[in-house]
Amino acid sequence: MVPLLKNKKSQPGSRRLPVTLLSGFLGSGKTTLLEKILTDPNHGLKVGVIVNDVGALNIDAALLSTHDVTRKEEQVVALQNGCICCTLRGDLLEEVARLAKDNEVDYLVIESSGVSEPMQVAETFSEEFAEVSIAAGHDLELDEKNEMGKEQRVRLAEILKAGGLSKVARLDTCVTLVDAVNFMQDFATPDMLKDRQNDVPEEDDRNISDLQVDQVEFADVIVVNKCDLVSEDDVNRIKGTVQNLNPGAKIITAVKSAFDLRSILDTRMFSYEKAALSPGWLRSINEEISPETEEYGIGTFVYRARRPFHPKRLWDVISDVFVVIQTEYVDEEGNTMGGEDDNMEEDDDEDDDEDDDDDEDDDEEEADGDEERNKRGNNEDDKEQDKPDSEMQDEQPQLDIKARLASKQADETFGPLLRSKGFLWLATRRLMFGEWSQAGVMLTVSGGDVWRCEMPESEWPKDPRAKEAIMRDFHGKWGDRRQEIVFIGQQMRNGGETRLRKALDSCLLNDKEFKDWERAMVSKNPQKILDRLFDDGFLDWSLEIHDHSNGNDHGHNH
């Protein structure tokens, strides 16, 4: 192994403790890599390690402590309170701050648990979140009812009030280890995280496929490990998948976690802004993709359309081959809240509402006459049309996840699909766009935000470049409303893209439906007419308040 030179260390003075974050599922080789970092005499760095793992026994920490070199020359801290994403404002903050202050190590490596999401850890080190840390510090200082002891609370509050970890440490490199044996299988698994981890809370509803994608898409370096246990074709297929998921990452192949440590120590590769924009789906939307970019049989394309999807036709297509995960907003009293509520536009006076209803009936007859007659051609159709949305959902039960996986794998169109993400436009959701995120058999469909064309320009980002980017999305009468979804999968250049486009095109409103939709949109009460025109069995979307002026529209969920 080529030694890391001493001058690779961060220089004293303006020094912040550099940190490498290791992510990856249990069994991907993180502990083996840590052993190599701790026991290799060539890199010339005194390395501190914080070991995080779910499980009361902390087996990995016990294993590392058996090395003499670890006890004598390195500092290993085993956190006892669970996964890293749940201890960020506790043990981890204190330990990193202490190591930085004591100046006892040249470098820090943090092993995140197999169930953590690297973005959450990265935010703790990012200067972009310093103001959030300061505010949290002041809040914690005043929170005398907090369950932690007073001394710990005061120490932690001081760290946060000083700006958090970004003031004493810098995230240098995000590394994700991939298990070559299980990587492709984990795109085709129905498993939820709690199915594999005994100590994951029952309410944790994350699934394996999504978590794997999160860890790959946010990495600076991706190590495809255990390559000796699979064929060369399998390794190439994994590399092609990883490259499409994260085009900006450095990809390393390894056996037993052995590779040049200079690739992950003191590289200065990490940038929060770059990481947030690095996922392949996002880069594919922002950059034109050449059809020749398919690597190792894995290709990608962007599906775009300027018509809305018919909700029922879309549901019929996706519910046969995906486990569709939806979210809805429930207030403190348990009431379901929808995001397409017209209350803001309606007069509070009941008499006026009744008058509006009369006018609306006239508008409906004008807008949808032929369409309604076609839909209600016989008594059976009447019954189907009048079923509440909840019954329509119940007819598509998602109880047998393994059967849904088998259906996807057997499907010529969606079987080869690995990952897709983007924005969708449903005919019945006139104000908001939806967010589409799929990994393997799991597809999450949820409400995103208000279309920019429905938002006052005063709420747009102030940056001129951001405004230009927004205006590029506008087209014709209906502004920035559109379908824009990136698809990554196998066989794309071998008919896969054509089949996916055909399936999605079949869900778009046809010419007549689109004319009815346009007429409904300019009527007195467009939402009620749209609801009459198009069956919609999707859950309601909540309309959250965002600060659009700084260009950051999306919240952070744990």
Coordinates of C-alpha atoms in Angstrom, one line a residue:
M1 CA 0.0 0.0 0.0
V2 CA 1.3 3.4 -0.9
P3 CA 1.8 5.4 2.4
L4 CA -0.1 8.6 3.0
L5 CA 2.5 11.4 3.3
K6 CA 2.7 13.4 6.5
N7 CA 2.0 16.6 4.6
K8 CA -1.4 15.3 3.7
K9 CA -2.5 16.3 7.3
S10 CA -4.5 19.4 7.8
Q11 CA -2.3 22.2 8.8
P12 CA -2.4 23.6 12.3
G13 CA -3.8 27.0 12.9
S14 CA -7.0 27.1 10.8
R15 CA -7.4 23.4 11.4
R16 CA -10.7 21.7 11.8
L17 CA -10.7 18.0 12.5
P18 CA -11.2 16.2 9.1
V19 CA -13.8 13.4 9.1
T20 CA -14.5 10.5 6.9
L21 CA -18.0 9.0 7.2
L22 CA -18.4 5.3 6.4
S23 CA -21.9 4.1 5.5
G24 CA -23.2 0.7 4.2
F25 CA -25.5 -2.1 5.3
L26 CA -24.4 -4.5 8.0
G27 CA -22.1 -7.1 6.4
S28 CA -20.8 -4.7 3.7
G29 CA -17.3 -4.7 5.2
K30 CA -17.2 -1.5 7.2
T31 CA -15.6 -3.1 10.3
T32 CA -13.0 -4.8 8.1
L33 CA -12.1 -1.5 6.6
L34 CA -11.9 0.1 10.0
E35 CA -9.4 -2.6 11.1
K36 CA -7.3 -1.8 8.1
I37 CA -7.3 1.9 8.8
L38 CA -6.4 1.4 12.5
T39 CA -3.7 -1.2 12.0
D40 CA -2.0 0.1 8.8
P41 CA 1.2 1.8 9.9
N42 CA 1.8 3.4 6.5
H43 CA -0.7 6.2 6.3
G44 CA 1.1 8.3 8.9
L45 CA -2.1 9.6 10.6
K46 CA -3.2 9.2 14.2
V47 CA -6.8 8.2 13.6
G48 CA -9.7 8.4 16.0
V49 CA -12.7 6.2 15.3
I50 CA -16.3 6.5 16.5
V51 CA -18.1 3.2 16.1
N52 CA -21.9 3.3 15.8
D53 CA -24.0 0.2 15.5
V54 CA -27.5 -0.8 16.4
G55 CA -27.4 -3.4 19.2
A56 CA -26.9 -3.3 22.9
L57 CA -23.7 -5.4 22.7
N58 CA -21.7 -3.2 20.3
I59 CA -19.9 -6.2 19.0
D60 CA -17.9 -4.2 16.4
A61 CA -16.5 -2.0 19.1
A62 CA -15.5 -5.0 21.2
L63 CA -13.7 -6.5 18.1
L64 CA -11.7 -3.4 17.5
S65 CA -10.7 -3.1 21.1
T66 CA -8.8 -6.4 20.9
H67 CA -6.1 -4.7 18.7
D68 CA -3.2 -3.4 20.7
V69 CA -2.6 -0.7 18.2
T70 CA -6.1 0.6 18.8
R71 CA -5.6 0.8 22.5
K72 CA -2.2 2.3 22.4
E73 CA -2.2 4.7 19.5
E74 CA -5.8 5.3 18.4
Q75 CA -8.9 6.5 20.2
V76 CA -12.1 4.4 19.6
V77 CA -15.4 5.6 21.0
A78 CA -18.3 3.2 21.0
L79 CA -21.7 5.0 21.3
Q80 CA -24.1 3.1 23.5
N81 CA -27.4 4.7 22.6
G82 CA -28.3 3.3 19.2
C83 CA -27.9 4.3 15.6
I84 CA -26.0 7.4 14.6
C85 CA -29.0 9.3 13.2
C86 CA -30.7 9.2 16.6
T87 CA -27.7 10.3 18.6
L88 CA -26.5 13.3 16.5
R89 CA -27.5 15.8 19.1
G90 CA -26.0 13.8 21.9
D91 CA -23.0 11.5 22.2
L92 CA -21.7 12.1 18.7
L93 CA -21.7 15.9 19.0
E94 CA -19.9 15.8 22.3
E95 CA -17.3 13.2 21.2
V96 CA -16.4 14.9 18.0
A97 CA -16.2 18.3 19.7
R98 CA -14.0 16.7 22.5
L99 CA -11.7 15.0 20.0
A100 CA -11.3 18.2 18.0
K101 CA -10.6 20.3 21.1
D102 CA -8.1 17.9 22.7
N103 CA -6.2 17.7 19.5
E104 CA -5.3 14.1 20.2
V105 CA -5.9 12.8 16.8
D106 CA -5.1 13.9 13.3
Y107 CA -8.1 12.4 11.6
L108 CA -11.5 11.0 12.6
V109 CA -13.4 8.1 11.0
I110 CA -17.1 7.7 11.9
E111 CA -18.8 4.4 11.2
S112 CA -22.5 5.0 10.8
S113 CA -24.8 2.2 11.4
G114 CA -26.2 0.1 8.6
V115 CA -29.6 1.8 9.1
S116 CA -28.5 5.4 9.0
E117 CA -28.9 7.9 6.2
P118 CA -25.6 9.7 5.4
M119 CA -27.4 13.0 4.5
Q120 CA -28.6 13.4 8.1
V121 CA -25.1 12.9 9.4
A122 CA -23.6 15.3 6.8
E123 CA -26.0 18.0 7.8
T124 CA -24.5 18.0 11.3
F125 CA -21.1 18.9 9.9
S126 CA -22.3 21.4 7.2
E127 CA -21.9 25.1 7.6
E128 CA -25.2 25.5 5.8
F129 CA -26.8 24.3 9.0
A130 CA -24.8 26.4 11.5
E131 CA -27.7 28.8 12.1
V132 CA -30.0 25.8 12.8
S133 CA -27.5 24.5 15.3
I134 CA -27.3 27.9 17.0
A135 CA -31.0 28.2 17.4
A136 CA -31.2 24.6 18.6
G137 CA -28.5 25.4 21.2
H138 CA -30.5 28.3 22.7
D139 CA -33.7 26.2 22.8
L140 CA -31.9 23.3 24.5
E141 CA -30.3 25.6 27.1
L142 CA -33.8 26.7 28.1
D143 CA -35.4 23.2 28.0
E144 CA -35.2 22.2 31.6
K145 CA -37.7 19.4 31.0
N146 CA -35.3 17.6 28.6
E147 CA -34.6 14.0 29.6
M148 CA -30.8 14.4 29.5
G149 CA -29.0 15.5 32.6
K150 CA -28.3 19.1 33.3
E151 CA -24.6 18.9 32.8
Q152 CA -24.9 17.1 29.5
R153 CA -27.6 19.5 28.3
V154 CA -25.4 22.5 29.1
R155 CA -22.4 21.0 27.4
L156 CA -24.4 20.1 24.3
A157 CA -26.1 23.5 24.2
E158 CA -22.7 25.3 24.3
I159 CA -21.5 23.2 21.3
L160 CA -24.6 24.0 19.3
K161 CA -24.6 27.7 20.2
A162 CA -21.0 27.9 18.9
G163 CA -22.3 26.8 15.5
G164 CA -22.3 23.0 15.9
L165 CA -19.7 20.6 14.5
S166 CA -19.0 22.8 11.5
K167 CA -16.9 25.1 13.7
V168 CA -14.6 22.4 15.0
A169 CA -14.7 19.6 12.3
R170 CA -15.2 19.3 8.6
L171 CA -16.7 16.4 6.7
D172 CA -13.9 15.4 4.3
T173 CA -15.3 12.3 2.5
C174 CA -18.6 10.3 2.5
V175 CA -17.9 6.7 1.7
T176 CA -20.5 4.0 1.1
L177 CA -19.5 0.3 1.0
V178 CA -21.6 -1.9 -1.2
D179 CA -21.9 -5.7 -0.7
A180 CA -21.5 -7.1 -4.2
V181 CA -23.2 -10.3 -3.2
N182 CA -26.4 -8.7 -2.1
F183 CA -26.6 -5.3 -3.9
M184 CA -28.7 -6.2 -6.9
Q185 CA -30.9 -8.5 -4.8
D186 CA -31.6 -5.6 -2.4
F187 CA -33.2 -3.8 -5.4
A188 CA -35.5 -6.8 -5.7
T189 CA -36.5 -7.3 -2.0
P190 CA -39.8 -6.7 -0.3
D191 CA -38.0 -6.4 3.0
M192 CA -38.6 -3.4 5.3
L193 CA -35.7 -2.3 7.6
K194 CA -37.4 -3.8 10.6
D195 CA -37.6 -7.2 8.9
R196 CA -33.8 -7.4 9.1
Q197 CA -32.9 -5.4 12.2
N198 CA -34.3 -6.6 15.5
D199 CA -33.5 -3.3 17.3
V200 CA -35.2 -1.0 14.8
P201 CA -38.3 0.6 16.3
E202 CA -41.6 -0.9 15.1
E203 CA -42.7 2.5 13.8
D204 CA -39.7 2.7 11.4
D205 CA -41.3 2.2 8.0
R206 CA -38.2 2.6 5.8
N207 CA -37.5 -0.2 3.3
I208 CA -34.2 -1.8 2.3
S209 CA -34.3 -0.6 -1.4
D210 CA -34.8 3.0 -0.5
L211 CA -32.2 3.1 2.2
Q212 CA -29.6 1.4 -0.1
V213 CA -30.3 4.1 -2.8
D214 CA -30.0 6.9 -0.2
Q215 CA -26.6 5.6 0.9
V216 CA -25.3 5.3 -2.7
E217 CA -26.6 8.6 -4.0
F218 CA -25.1 10.7 -1.3
A219 CA -21.5 9.3 -1.4
D220 CA -18.3 10.8 -2.7
V221 CA -16.7 7.4 -2.9
I222 CA -18.5 4.0 -3.4
V223 CA -16.6 0.9 -2.6
V224 CA -18.0 -2.2 -4.3
N225 CA -16.7 -4.8 -1.9
K226 CA -16.5 -8.7 -1.9
C227 CA -15.9 -8.7 -5.6
D228 CA -14.2 -12.1 -5.3
L229 CA -17.6 -13.7 -4.4
V230 CA -19.4 -12.7 -7.7
S231 CA -18.7 -12.9 -11.4
E232 CA -17.0 -10.2 -13.4
D233 CA -20.3 -9.6 -15.2
D234 CA -22.1 -9.1 -11.9
V235 CA -19.4 -6.6 -10.8
N236 CA -19.8 -4.7 -14.0
R237 CA -23.6 -4.6 -13.6
I238 CA -23.2 -3.2 -10.1
K239 CA -20.7 -0.6 -11.3
G240 CA -23.1 0.5 -14.1
T241 CA -26.0 0.8 -11.6
V242 CA -23.9 2.7 -9.1
Q243 CA -22.6 5.0 -11.8
N244 CA -26.1 5.9 -12.9
L245 CA -27.3 6.4 -9.4
N246 CA -24.4 8.7 -8.6
P247 CA -22.5 9.9 -11.7
G248 CA -20.1 12.1 -9.7
A249 CA -18.9 9.5 -7.3
K250 CA -15.5 7.7 -7.4
I251 CA -16.1 3.9 -7.7
I252 CA -13.6 1.5 -6.3
T253 CA -13.8 -2.3 -6.5
A254 CA -12.3 -4.3 -3.6
V255 CA -11.8 -7.7 -2.0
K256 CA -12.0 -7.8 1.8
S257 CA -12.1 -4.0 2.0
A258 CA -8.5 -3.8 0.7
F259 CA -7.7 -0.7 -1.4
D260 CA -5.6 2.5 -1.4
L261 CA -6.6 4.4 1.8
R262 CA -5.7 7.7 0.1
S263 CA -9.0 7.3 -1.7
I264 CA -11.0 7.9 1.4
L265 CA -8.7 9.8 3.9
D266 CA -8.1 13.6 3.7
T267 CA -9.4 13.8 0.1
R268 CA -11.3 17.1 0.6
M269 CA -14.0 15.7 -1.8
F270 CA -17.1 16.5 0.2
S271 CA -19.3 19.4 -0.6
Y272 CA -22.8 19.6 0.8
E273 CA -24.1 21.5 -2.2
K274 CA -22.4 19.0 -4.6
A275 CA -23.7 16.0 -2.7
A276 CA -27.3 17.4 -2.7
L277 CA -27.1 17.8 -6.4
S278 CA -25.2 14.6 -7.2
P279 CA -28.0 11.9 -7.5
G280 CA -28.2 10.6 -11.0
W281 CA -31.9 11.3 -11.2
L282 CA -31.4 15.0 -10.5
R283 CA -28.4 15.3 -12.8
S284 CA -30.4 13.6 -15.5
I285 CA -33.2 16.2 -15.2
N286 CA -30.7 19.1 -15.4
E287 CA -28.5 17.7 -18.1
E288 CA -29.4 16.2 -21.5
I289 CA -28.5 12.5 -21.6
S290 CA -27.1 10.8 -24.7
P291 CA -28.6 7.4 -25.5
E292 CA -25.1 6.1 -25.7
T293 CA -24.4 6.6 -22.0
E294 CA -25.6 3.1 -21.1
E295 CA -22.9 1.3 -19.1
Y296 CA -22.7 -2.4 -18.4
G297 CA -26.3 -2.9 -19.5
I298 CA -27.7 -0.2 -17.2
G299 CA -29.2 2.9 -18.9
T300 CA -31.3 5.9 -18.0
F301 CA -33.7 8.3 -19.6
V302 CA -36.0 11.2 -18.6
Y303 CA -39.7 10.8 -19.2
R304 CA -41.3 14.2 -19.9
A305 CA -44.9 15.2 -20.9
R306 CA -47.0 18.3 -20.8
R307 CA -50.3 16.6 -20.0
P308 CA -51.5 15.3 -16.7
F309 CA -51.9 11.6 -15.8
H310 CA -55.4 10.2 -15.4
P311 CA -55.2 9.2 -11.7
K312 CA -57.1 5.9 -12.1
R313 CA -55.2 4.7 -15.2
L314 CA -51.9 5.5 -13.5
W315 CA -53.0 3.7 -10.3
D316 CA -54.0 0.7 -12.4
V317 CA -50.6 0.5 -14.0
I318 CA -48.4 1.0 -10.9
S319 CA -50.5 -0.9 -8.3
D320 CA -49.9 -4.2 -10.2
V321 CA -46.1 -4.0 -10.1
F322 CA -45.2 -1.8 -7.1
V323 CA -45.8 -1.6 -3.4
V324 CA -47.2 1.9 -3.5
I325 CA -46.4 3.9 -0.4
Q326 CA -48.4 7.0 0.2
T327 CA -48.4 9.6 3.0
E328 CA -51.2 11.8 4.2
Y329 CA -51.3 14.6 6.7
V330 CA -53.2 14.0 9.9
D331 CA -53.8 16.8 12.3
E332 CA -53.5 16.6 16.1
E333 CA -57.1 15.6 16.4
G334 CA -56.7 12.7 14.0
N335 CA -58.4 14.4 11.0
T336 CA -57.1 13.7 7.6
M337 CA -56.0 16.9 5.8
G338 CA -55.9 17.2 2.0
G339 CA -53.7 19.4 0.1
E340 CA -56.1 20.3 -2.7
D341 CA -58.6 22.0 -0.5
D342 CA -60.6 24.8 -2.1
N343 CA -61.6 26.4 1.2
M344 CA -59.3 29.4 0.6
E345 CA -61.2 30.2 -2.5
E346 CA -64.8 29.6 -1.3
D347 CA -66.9 32.2 0.5
D348 CA -67.6 31.3 4.1
D349 CA -71.2 32.2 3.7
E350 CA -73.3 29.0 3.3
D351 CA -76.0 30.7 1.1
D352 CA -73.3 31.9 -1.3
D353 CA -71.9 28.4 -1.4
E354 CA -75.3 27.0 -2.4
D355 CA -75.5 29.6 -5.2
D356 CA -72.1 28.7 -6.4
D357 CA -73.1 25.0 -6.4
D358 CA -76.0 25.8 -8.7
D359 CA -73.7 27.7 -11.1
E360 CA -71.2 24.9 -10.8
D361 CA -73.7 22.4 -12.0
D362 CA -74.2 24.4 -15.1
D363 CA -70.5 24.6 -15.7
E364 CA -70.2 20.9 -15.2
E365 CA -72.8 20.0 -17.8
E366 CA -71.0 22.3 -20.2
A367 CA -67.6 21.0 -19.5
D368 CA -68.0 17.3 -19.2
G369 CA -71.3 16.3 -20.9
D370 CA -70.0 13.7 -23.3
E371 CA -67.3 12.5 -20.9
E372 CA -69.8 11.9 -18.1
R373 CA -72.2 10.1 -20.4
N374 CA -69.5 7.8 -21.6
K375 CA -68.5 7.1 -18.0
R376 CA -72.0 6.4 -16.8
G377 CA -73.2 4.4 -19.7
N378 CA -74.8 1.6 -17.6
N379 CA -75.9 0.9 -14.1
E380 CA -72.7 -1.0 -13.3
D381 CA -70.6 1.9 -14.3
D382 CA -72.8 4.2 -12.1
K383 CA -72.0 2.0 -9.1
E384 CA -68.3 1.9 -9.8
Q385 CA -68.3 5.7 -10.4
D386 CA -70.1 6.4 -7.1
K387 CA -67.7 4.3 -4.9
P388 CA -65.8 6.4 -2.5
D389 CA -62.0 6.7 -3.0
S390 CA -61.4 4.6 0.1
E391 CA -63.2 1.6 -1.5
M392 CA -61.3 2.1 -4.7
Q393 CA -58.1 1.8 -2.7
D394 CA -59.3 -1.3 -0.8
E395 CA -59.9 -3.0 -4.1
Q396 CA -56.1 -2.8 -4.7
P397 CA -54.9 -4.3 -1.4
Q398 CA -51.1 -4.3 -0.9
L399 CA -51.0 -7.1 1.7
D400 CA -48.8 -9.6 -0.1
I401 CA -45.6 -7.8 -0.8
K402 CA -43.8 -10.9 -2.1
A403 CA -46.6 -11.4 -4.7
R404 CA -46.2 -7.8 -5.8
L405 CA -42.5 -8.4 -6.2
A406 CA -43.1 -11.5 -8.2
S407 CA -45.5 -9.5 -10.4
K408 CA -42.9 -6.8 -11.0
Q409 CA -40.2 -9.3 -11.8
A410 CA -42.4 -11.1 -14.3
D411 CA -43.4 -7.8 -16.0
E412 CA -41.5 -7.1 -19.2
T413 CA -41.9 -3.3 -18.8
F414 CA -41.2 -2.7 -15.1
G415 CA -39.2 -5.8 -14.2
P416 CA -35.9 -4.4 -15.3
L417 CA -36.5 -1.0 -13.6
L418 CA -34.2 -0.4 -10.7
R419 CA -34.7 3.3 -9.7
S420 CA -36.9 6.2 -10.8
K421 CA -37.5 9.6 -9.2
G422 CA -39.0 12.9 -10.2
F423 CA -42.2 14.9 -10.4
L424 CA -45.7 14.0 -11.6
W425 CA -48.8 15.9 -12.5
L426 CA -52.2 14.3 -11.7
A427 CA -55.3 15.7 -13.5
T428 CA -57.1 16.1 -10.2
R429 CA -54.3 17.9 -8.4
R430 CA -54.4 21.3 -10.1
L431 CA -52.3 23.3 -7.6
M432 CA -49.6 20.8 -6.5
F433 CA -47.1 18.5 -8.1
G434 CA -46.5 15.1 -6.8
E435 CA -43.2 13.5 -5.9
W436 CA -42.4 10.0 -7.3
S437 CA -39.6 8.0 -5.8
Q438 CA -39.1 4.3 -6.6
A439 CA -36.4 1.8 -5.7
G440 CA -36.9 -1.8 -6.5
V441 CA -40.5 -2.9 -5.9
M442 CA -41.2 0.1 -3.5
L443 CA -42.8 3.2 -5.0
T444 CA -43.5 6.3 -2.9
V445 CA -46.0 8.8 -4.2
S446 CA -46.6 11.9 -2.1
G447 CA -47.4 15.6 -2.4
G448 CA -44.6 17.9 -3.3
D449 CA -45.2 21.6 -3.4
V450 CA -47.2 24.2 -5.3
W451 CA -46.5 24.5 -9.0
R452 CA -44.4 27.7 -9.5
C453 CA -47.1 29.1 -11.9
E454 CA -49.5 29.0 -9.0
M455 CA -47.1 30.8 -6.7
P456 CA -46.6 34.6 -6.5
E457 CA -43.2 35.6 -8.0
S458 CA -42.4 37.3 -4.8
E459 CA -42.0 33.9 -3.3
W460 CA -39.6 32.7 -6.0
P461 CA -35.9 32.4 -5.2
K462 CA -34.1 35.8 -5.4
D463 CA -31.1 34.4 -7.3
P464 CA -31.4 35.4 -11.0
R465 CA -30.0 32.0 -12.1
A466 CA -32.6 30.2 -10.1
K467 CA -35.3 32.3 -11.6
E468 CA -34.0 31.6 -15.1
A469 CA -34.0 27.9 -14.3
I470 CA -37.6 28.2 -13.2
M471 CA -38.7 30.0 -16.3
R472 CA -37.1 27.3 -18.5
D473 CA -39.7 24.9 -17.0
F474 CA -42.6 27.1 -18.2
H475 CA -44.3 26.2 -21.4
G476 CA -47.6 27.4 -22.9
K477 CA -50.8 28.2 -21.0
W478 CA -50.3 25.8 -18.0
G479 CA -46.9 27.1 -16.9
D480 CA -44.5 24.6 -15.4
R481 CA -47.0 21.8 -15.0
R482 CA -45.4 18.7 -16.4
Q483 CA -44.3 15.1 -16.0
E484 CA -40.6 14.8 -15.4
I485 CA -39.3 11.4 -14.1
V486 CA -35.9 9.8 -14.5
F487 CA -35.8 6.1 -15.0
I488 CA -32.7 3.9 -14.4
G489 CA -32.7 0.3 -15.2
Q490 CA -31.6 -2.6 -17.4
Q491 CA -32.4 -3.2 -21.1
M492 CA -33.1 0.5 -21.7
R493 CA -31.5 0.5 -25.1
N494 CA -33.0 -2.9 -25.8
G495 CA -36.6 -1.9 -25.8
G496 CA -36.9 -1.1 -22.1
E497 CA -37.2 2.7 -22.6
T498 CA -39.8 2.2 -25.4
R499 CA -41.9 0.0 -23.2
L500 CA -41.8 2.3 -20.2
R501 CA -42.7 5.3 -22.3
K502 CA -45.7 3.5 -23.9
A503 CA -47.0 2.4 -20.4
L504 CA -46.8 6.0 -19.1
D505 CA -48.2 7.6 -22.2
S506 CA -51.3 5.3 -21.8
C507 CA -51.9 7.0 -18.5
L508 CA -51.9 10.6 -19.9
L509 CA -55.2 12.3 -20.6
N510 CA -56.3 11.7 -24.2
D511 CA -57.3 14.7 -26.5
K512 CA -60.9 14.7 -25.4
E513 CA -60.1 14.3 -21.7
F514 CA -57.5 17.1 -21.9
K515 CA -60.1 19.5 -23.5
D516 CA -62.5 18.7 -20.7
W517 CA -59.7 19.3 -18.2
E518 CA -58.9 22.7 -19.7
R519 CA -62.5 23.7 -19.7
A520 CA -62.8 22.7 -16.0
M521 CA -59.7 24.7 -15.1
V522 CA -61.4 28.0 -16.2
S523 CA -64.7 27.3 -14.6
K524 CA -66.0 28.8 -11.4
N525 CA -65.2 25.8 -9.2
P526 CA -62.5 23.8 -11.1
Q527 CA -61.7 21.4 -8.3
K528 CA -65.2 19.9 -7.9
I529 CA -65.5 19.5 -11.7
L530 CA -62.1 17.8 -11.9
D531 CA -63.1 15.4 -9.1
R532 CA -66.3 14.5 -11.1
L533 CA -64.4 14.0 -14.3
F534 CA -61.6 11.8 -13.0
D535 CA -61.6 9.0 -10.5
D536 CA -58.8 9.6 -8.0
G537 CA -58.0 6.9 -5.5
F538 CA -54.7 8.4 -4.3
L539 CA -54.5 9.8 -0.8
D540 CA -54.9 13.5 -0.3
W541 CA -51.7 15.6 -0.3
S542 CA -50.9 18.1 2.4
L543 CA -49.9 21.6 1.4
E544 CA -47.0 22.4 3.6
I545 CA -45.5 25.9 4.1
H546 CA -42.1 26.3 2.6
D547 CA -39.5 29.1 2.4
H548 CA -39.2 29.3 -1.4
S549 CA -37.2 32.5 -1.4
N550 CA -33.9 30.9 -0.6
G551 CA -34.4 28.1 -3.2
N552 CA -34.8 25.3 -0.6
D553 CA -38.2 23.9 -1.1
H554 CA -37.9 20.5 0.5
G555 CA -38.1 19.5 4.1
H556 CA -36.1 16.9 6.0
N557 CA -37.7 13.8 7.2
H558 CA -36.3 11.1 9.5

